Amino acid sequence: GFMSSHTRHDLMGDYGMVANEIRKIHDIQPVDLSADNARVPDNLQAMIVAGPTDSLSERAKFAVDQFLMRGGKVMFLLDNLMIGPNRQPVMINHGLGGQLQSYGIKLQGGITRDNKSHSPERVQQGVFSFNQPNPFFPHVVNEQFGEHPLVRRLDQMTLPWCDGMERAARDSTAEYTVLASSSDEGEVLVPPQFKMAGFKNAKALAMLASGSFQSHFQARPDLVTDGDSLLKFSSDDAAILVVGTS
């Protein structure tokens, strides 16, 4: 499933190529979570939450949470900012930071700069376009990938305007794996002044967690619709994959 509401991406638009690749091995369908009684269908095995916007509702977040509690797999592709007119940063408040922390992954809430390993950015000026180095386009290569089967055969990957993340200090039986990191020169700049937080080191840019999770909405029975029940813990086959950009 692909969350089609509260997002700036579209399976028929900018994510069309992604959808075509997925369809080679899986079925994929849009899932609208904008209704007051929104629920992720039980026939789905996995959900993609890509580029959620400021409009992401508590009901939509609850629907994703309860899908995870039912043993679902959820991929979160999250942006902290967009580059607006005149190349000014426009912040995005998707509101999922606290929810992911309940699952054991803490977002840094900024953007990662890597002066050692980064890709060029295509820049347009009038009728001219050219490539220029951009340290905010971390380039992941070689040992920056983990050993997990999901990524160990990848050669390279660029994650522009990417947030960093780390394992949250929570009791959990889930297993946490870093899939992709910056170089050892990675640093996270936090808004609004975009000052460096912490020290330069390898920043996790993508993480996988699998196992049993605790619901972020344990104290919100008001979100449960008639005929349903509040699930407070997931089964052991649940999983989340978090990437700090979409």
CSV table of C-alpha atoms in Angstrom, one decimal:
chain,number,residue,atom,x,y,z
A,1,GLY,CA,0.0,0.0,0.0
A,2,PHE,CA,1.0,3.6,-0.6
A,3,MET,CA,-0.4,6.4,1.5
A,4,SER,CA,-2.0,8.6,-1.1
A,5,SER,CA,-3.3,11.3,1.3
A,6,HIS,CA,-1.3,13.8,3.3
A,7,THR,CA,1.7,13.5,0.9
A,8,ARG,CA,3.4,15.5,-1.8
A,9,HIS,CA,4.1,12.3,-3.9
A,10,ASP,CA,1.9,10.5,-6.3
A,11,LEU,CA,2.1,6.9,-7.7
A,12,MET,CA,0.9,8.3,-11.1
A,13,GLY,CA,3.3,11.2,-11.0
A,14,ASP,CA,6.8,11.6,-9.5
A,15,TYR,CA,6.7,8.1,-7.9
A,16,GLY,CA,5.5,6.5,-11.1
A,17,MET,CA,8.9,4.9,-11.8
A,18,VAL,CA,9.1,3.6,-8.3
A,19,ALA,CA,5.6,2.1,-8.6
A,20,ASN,CA,6.5,0.4,-11.9
A,21,GLU,CA,9.6,-1.2,-10.3
A,22,ILE,CA,7.5,-2.4,-7.3
A,23,ARG,CA,4.9,-3.9,-9.7
A,24,LYS,CA,7.5,-6.2,-11.1
A,25,ILE,CA,7.3,-8.3,-8.0
A,26,HIS,CA,4.4,-7.0,-5.9
A,27,ASP,CA,1.0,-5.4,-6.2
A,28,ILE,CA,0.7,-1.8,-5.0
A,29,GLN,CA,-2.3,0.3,-4.4
A,30,PRO,CA,-3.0,3.8,-3.0
A,31,VAL,CA,-4.4,4.0,0.5
A,32,ASP,CA,-6.4,7.1,1.4
A,33,LEU,CA,-6.2,7.8,5.2
A,34,SER,CA,-8.0,11.2,5.1
A,35,ALA,CA,-11.4,9.9,6.5
A,36,ASP,CA,-12.3,10.1,10.2
A,37,ASN,CA,-12.5,6.3,10.3
A,38,ALA,CA,-9.4,5.6,8.2
A,39,ARG,CA,-7.9,2.2,8.5
A,40,VAL,CA,-5.2,0.4,6.5
A,41,PRO,CA,-6.8,-2.6,4.8
A,42,ASP,CA,-6.0,-6.0,6.4
A,43,ASN,CA,-5.1,-7.5,3.0
A,44,LEU,CA,-2.0,-5.4,2.8
A,45,GLN,CA,1.4,-6.7,4.0
A,46,ALA,CA,3.3,-3.4,3.8
A,47,MET,CA,2.8,0.3,3.6
A,48,ILE,CA,4.9,3.1,2.2
A,49,VAL,CA,4.5,6.5,3.9
A,50,ALA,CA,6.5,8.8,1.6
A,51,GLY,CA,6.9,12.6,1.9
A,52,PRO,CA,4.1,13.3,4.5
A,53,THR,CA,3.2,16.9,4.8
A,54,ASP,CA,2.1,19.2,7.6
A,55,SER,CA,-1.5,18.1,7.1
A,56,LEU,CA,-0.8,14.5,8.3
A,57,SER,CA,-3.7,14.0,10.8
A,58,GLU,CA,-3.6,12.1,14.1
A,59,ARG,CA,-6.2,9.7,12.6
A,60,ALA,CA,-3.8,8.9,9.7
A,61,LYS,CA,-0.9,8.4,12.1
A,62,PHE,CA,-3.1,6.1,14.3
A,63,ALA,CA,-4.1,4.0,11.3
A,64,VAL,CA,-0.5,3.4,10.4
A,65,ASP,CA,0.4,2.7,14.0
A,66,GLN,CA,-2.4,0.1,14.3
A,67,PHE,CA,-1.4,-1.5,10.9
A,68,LEU,CA,2.1,-2.0,12.4
A,69,MET,CA,0.6,-3.4,15.6
A,70,ARG,CA,-1.2,-6.0,13.4
A,71,GLY,CA,2.2,-7.2,12.2
A,72,GLY,CA,2.5,-4.9,9.2
A,73,LYS,CA,5.7,-3.6,7.6
A,74,VAL,CA,5.9,0.2,7.2
A,75,MET,CA,8.5,2.2,5.2
A,76,PHE,CA,8.8,5.8,6.3
A,77,LEU,CA,10.5,8.2,3.7
A,78,LEU,CA,10.4,11.5,5.6
A,79,ASP,CA,11.5,15.0,4.6
A,80,ASN,CA,12.3,17.8,7.1
A,81,LEU,CA,12.4,20.5,4.4
A,82,MET,CA,11.8,21.4,0.8
A,83,ILE,CA,13.8,23.9,-1.2
A,84,GLY,CA,11.4,26.6,-2.2
A,85,PRO,CA,11.7,29.6,-4.6
A,86,ASN,CA,15.1,31.4,-4.6
A,87,ARG,CA,16.5,28.2,-3.0
A,88,GLN,CA,15.1,29.1,0.4
A,89,PRO,CA,14.4,26.1,2.8
A,90,VAL,CA,10.8,25.5,3.6
A,91,MET,CA,10.4,23.4,6.7
A,92,ILE,CA,8.0,20.5,6.9
A,93,ASN,CA,6.4,19.4,10.2
A,94,HIS,CA,5.1,15.8,9.5
A,95,GLY,CA,4.8,15.2,13.2
A,96,LEU,CA,6.1,11.6,13.1
A,97,GLY,CA,9.2,12.1,15.2
A,98,GLY,CA,7.5,11.2,18.5
A,99,GLN,CA,5.8,8.2,16.9
A,100,LEU,CA,9.0,6.8,15.6
A,101,GLN,CA,10.7,7.4,18.9
A,102,SER,CA,8.0,5.2,20.5
A,103,TYR,CA,9.2,2.5,18.1
A,104,GLY,CA,12.8,3.0,19.1
A,105,ILE,CA,14.2,5.3,16.3
A,106,LYS,CA,15.0,8.9,17.1
A,107,LEU,CA,15.1,11.4,14.2
A,108,GLN,CA,17.7,14.2,14.6
A,109,GLY,CA,15.3,16.8,13.2
A,110,GLY,CA,17.8,18.5,10.9
A,111,ILE,CA,19.7,17.9,7.6
A,112,THR,CA,22.9,16.0,7.1
A,113,ARG,CA,26.0,17.6,5.7
A,114,ASP,CA,28.9,15.5,4.5
A,115,ASN,CA,31.9,17.4,3.2
A,116,LYS,CA,33.8,14.1,2.5
A,117,SER,CA,31.3,12.0,0.5
A,118,HIS,CA,28.6,13.9,-1.5
A,119,SER,CA,27.0,14.1,-4.9
A,120,PRO,CA,26.7,17.1,-7.2
A,121,GLU,CA,23.4,18.9,-7.5
A,122,ARG,CA,21.9,20.0,-10.9
A,123,VAL,CA,21.4,23.7,-10.7
A,124,GLN,CA,19.4,25.8,-13.2
A,125,GLN,CA,20.3,29.5,-13.8
A,126,GLY,CA,18.3,31.1,-16.6
A,127,VAL,CA,18.8,29.0,-19.7
A,128,PHE,CA,21.9,27.4,-18.3
A,129,SER,CA,22.1,24.3,-16.1
A,130,PHE,CA,25.2,22.8,-14.5
A,131,ASN,CA,26.4,20.5,-11.7
A,132,GLN,CA,27.8,21.9,-8.5
A,133,PRO,CA,29.1,20.1,-5.4
A,134,ASN,CA,26.5,20.0,-2.6
A,135,PRO,CA,27.5,18.6,0.8
A,136,PHE,CA,23.8,18.3,1.7
A,137,PHE,CA,23.6,15.5,-0.9
A,138,PRO,CA,25.3,12.7,1.1
A,139,HIS,CA,26.6,10.0,-1.2
A,140,VAL,CA,26.6,6.5,0.3
A,141,VAL,CA,29.2,4.0,-1.0
A,142,ASN,CA,31.0,0.8,0.0
A,143,GLU,CA,31.4,0.4,3.8
A,144,GLN,CA,28.8,3.1,4.4
A,145,PHE,CA,26.2,0.4,3.6
A,146,GLY,CA,25.4,-2.1,6.3
A,147,GLU,CA,25.6,-5.9,5.9
A,148,HIS,CA,21.9,-6.5,5.8
A,149,PRO,CA,20.6,-8.3,2.6
A,150,LEU,CA,18.5,-5.2,1.7
A,151,VAL,CA,21.6,-3.1,1.0
A,152,ARG,CA,24.7,-5.2,0.9
A,153,ARG,CA,24.6,-5.5,-2.9
A,154,LEU,CA,24.2,-1.8,-3.5
A,155,ASP,CA,27.1,0.1,-5.0
A,156,GLN,CA,26.0,3.7,-4.3
A,157,MET,CA,23.1,5.9,-3.3
A,158,THR,CA,22.5,9.6,-2.8
A,159,LEU,CA,20.1,10.9,-0.2
A,160,PRO,CA,19.6,14.6,-0.7
A,161,TRP,CA,18.5,16.9,2.2
A,162,CYS,CA,18.5,13.9,4.5
A,163,ASP,CA,17.8,13.8,8.2
A,164,GLY,CA,20.0,11.7,10.5
A,165,MET,CA,18.7,9.2,13.1
A,166,GLU,CA,19.8,7.0,15.9
A,167,ARG,CA,18.6,4.3,18.2
A,168,ALA,CA,16.3,5.7,20.9
A,169,ALA,CA,16.8,4.8,24.5
A,170,ARG,CA,13.7,2.6,24.9
A,171,ASP,CA,13.1,-0.9,26.2
A,172,SER,CA,12.4,-3.1,23.2
A,173,THR,CA,12.9,-6.6,22.0
A,174,ALA,CA,13.1,-5.4,18.4
A,175,GLU,CA,16.3,-5.6,16.4
A,176,TYR,CA,17.7,-2.4,15.0
A,177,THR,CA,20.1,-2.2,12.0
A,178,VAL,CA,21.7,0.8,10.3
A,179,LEU,CA,21.3,0.3,6.5
A,180,ALA,CA,23.1,3.4,5.3
A,181,SER,CA,25.3,6.1,6.8
A,182,SER,CA,27.2,9.2,5.9
A,183,SER,CA,31.0,9.2,5.9
A,184,ASP,CA,32.8,9.9,9.2
A,185,GLU,CA,32.6,13.6,8.3
A,186,GLY,CA,28.8,13.7,8.6
A,187,GLU,CA,27.2,16.4,10.7
A,188,VAL,CA,23.6,17.3,11.3
A,189,LEU,CA,22.5,20.9,11.1
A,190,VAL,CA,19.3,21.7,13.1
A,191,PRO,CA,16.9,24.5,12.2
A,192,PRO,CA,16.0,27.3,12.5
A,193,GLN,CA,19.6,28.6,12.6
A,194,PHE,CA,20.9,25.3,11.0
A,195,LYS,CA,23.7,25.0,13.5
A,196,MET,CA,25.6,21.8,14.0
A,197,ALA,CA,24.3,19.4,16.6
A,198,GLY,CA,26.8,17.1,18.3
A,199,PHE,CA,30.0,16.0,16.6
A,200,LYS,CA,31.2,15.0,13.2
A,201,ASN,CA,30.9,11.3,12.7
A,202,ALA,CA,29.1,8.7,10.6
A,203,LYS,CA,25.4,9.6,10.8
A,204,ALA,CA,22.7,6.9,10.2
A,205,LEU,CA,20.6,7.9,7.3
A,206,ALA,CA,18.5,4.8,7.0
A,207,MET,CA,17.5,2.3,9.6
A,208,LEU,CA,15.6,-1.0,9.8
A,209,ALA,CA,13.8,-2.3,12.9
A,210,SER,CA,12.0,-5.6,13.2
A,211,GLY,CA,10.3,-7.4,16.1
A,212,SER,CA,7.7,-6.3,18.6
A,213,PHE,CA,6.9,-2.6,19.0
A,214,GLN,CA,4.8,-0.6,21.5
A,215,SER,CA,2.0,1.5,20.1
A,216,HIS,CA,2.4,5.3,20.2
A,217,PHE,CA,-1.3,5.6,20.9
A,218,GLN,CA,-1.7,3.4,24.0
A,219,ALA,CA,-3.5,6.3,25.8
A,220,ARG,CA,-5.8,7.2,22.8
A,221,PRO,CA,-8.8,4.9,22.9
A,222,ASP,CA,-10.8,7.9,21.5
A,223,LEU,CA,-9.3,7.2,18.1
A,224,VAL,CA,-10.7,3.6,18.0
A,225,THR,CA,-13.7,3.3,15.7
A,226,ASP,CA,-16.7,1.1,16.3
A,227,GLY,CA,-16.0,-2.6,15.9
A,228,ASP,CA,-12.3,-2.2,16.3
A,229,SER,CA,-10.0,-2.5,19.4
A,230,LEU,CA,-6.9,-0.7,20.5
A,231,LEU,CA,-3.8,-2.8,19.9
A,232,LYS,CA,-1.0,-1.8,22.4
A,233,PHE,CA,1.8,-4.1,21.2
A,234,SER,CA,2.7,-5.6,17.9
A,235,SER,CA,3.4,-9.2,17.0
A,236,ASP,CA,7.1,-10.2,16.5
A,237,ASP,CA,6.9,-10.0,12.7
A,238,ALA,CA,6.3,-6.3,12.5
A,239,ALA,CA,9.0,-4.1,10.9
A,240,ILE,CA,9.7,-0.5,10.1
A,241,LEU,CA,12.3,1.0,7.6
A,242,VAL,CA,13.1,4.7,8.1
A,243,VAL,CA,14.9,6.9,5.6
A,244,GLY,CA,15.5,10.6,6.3
A,245,THR,CA,14.4,11.8,2.9
A,246,SER,CA,11.8,10.9,0.3
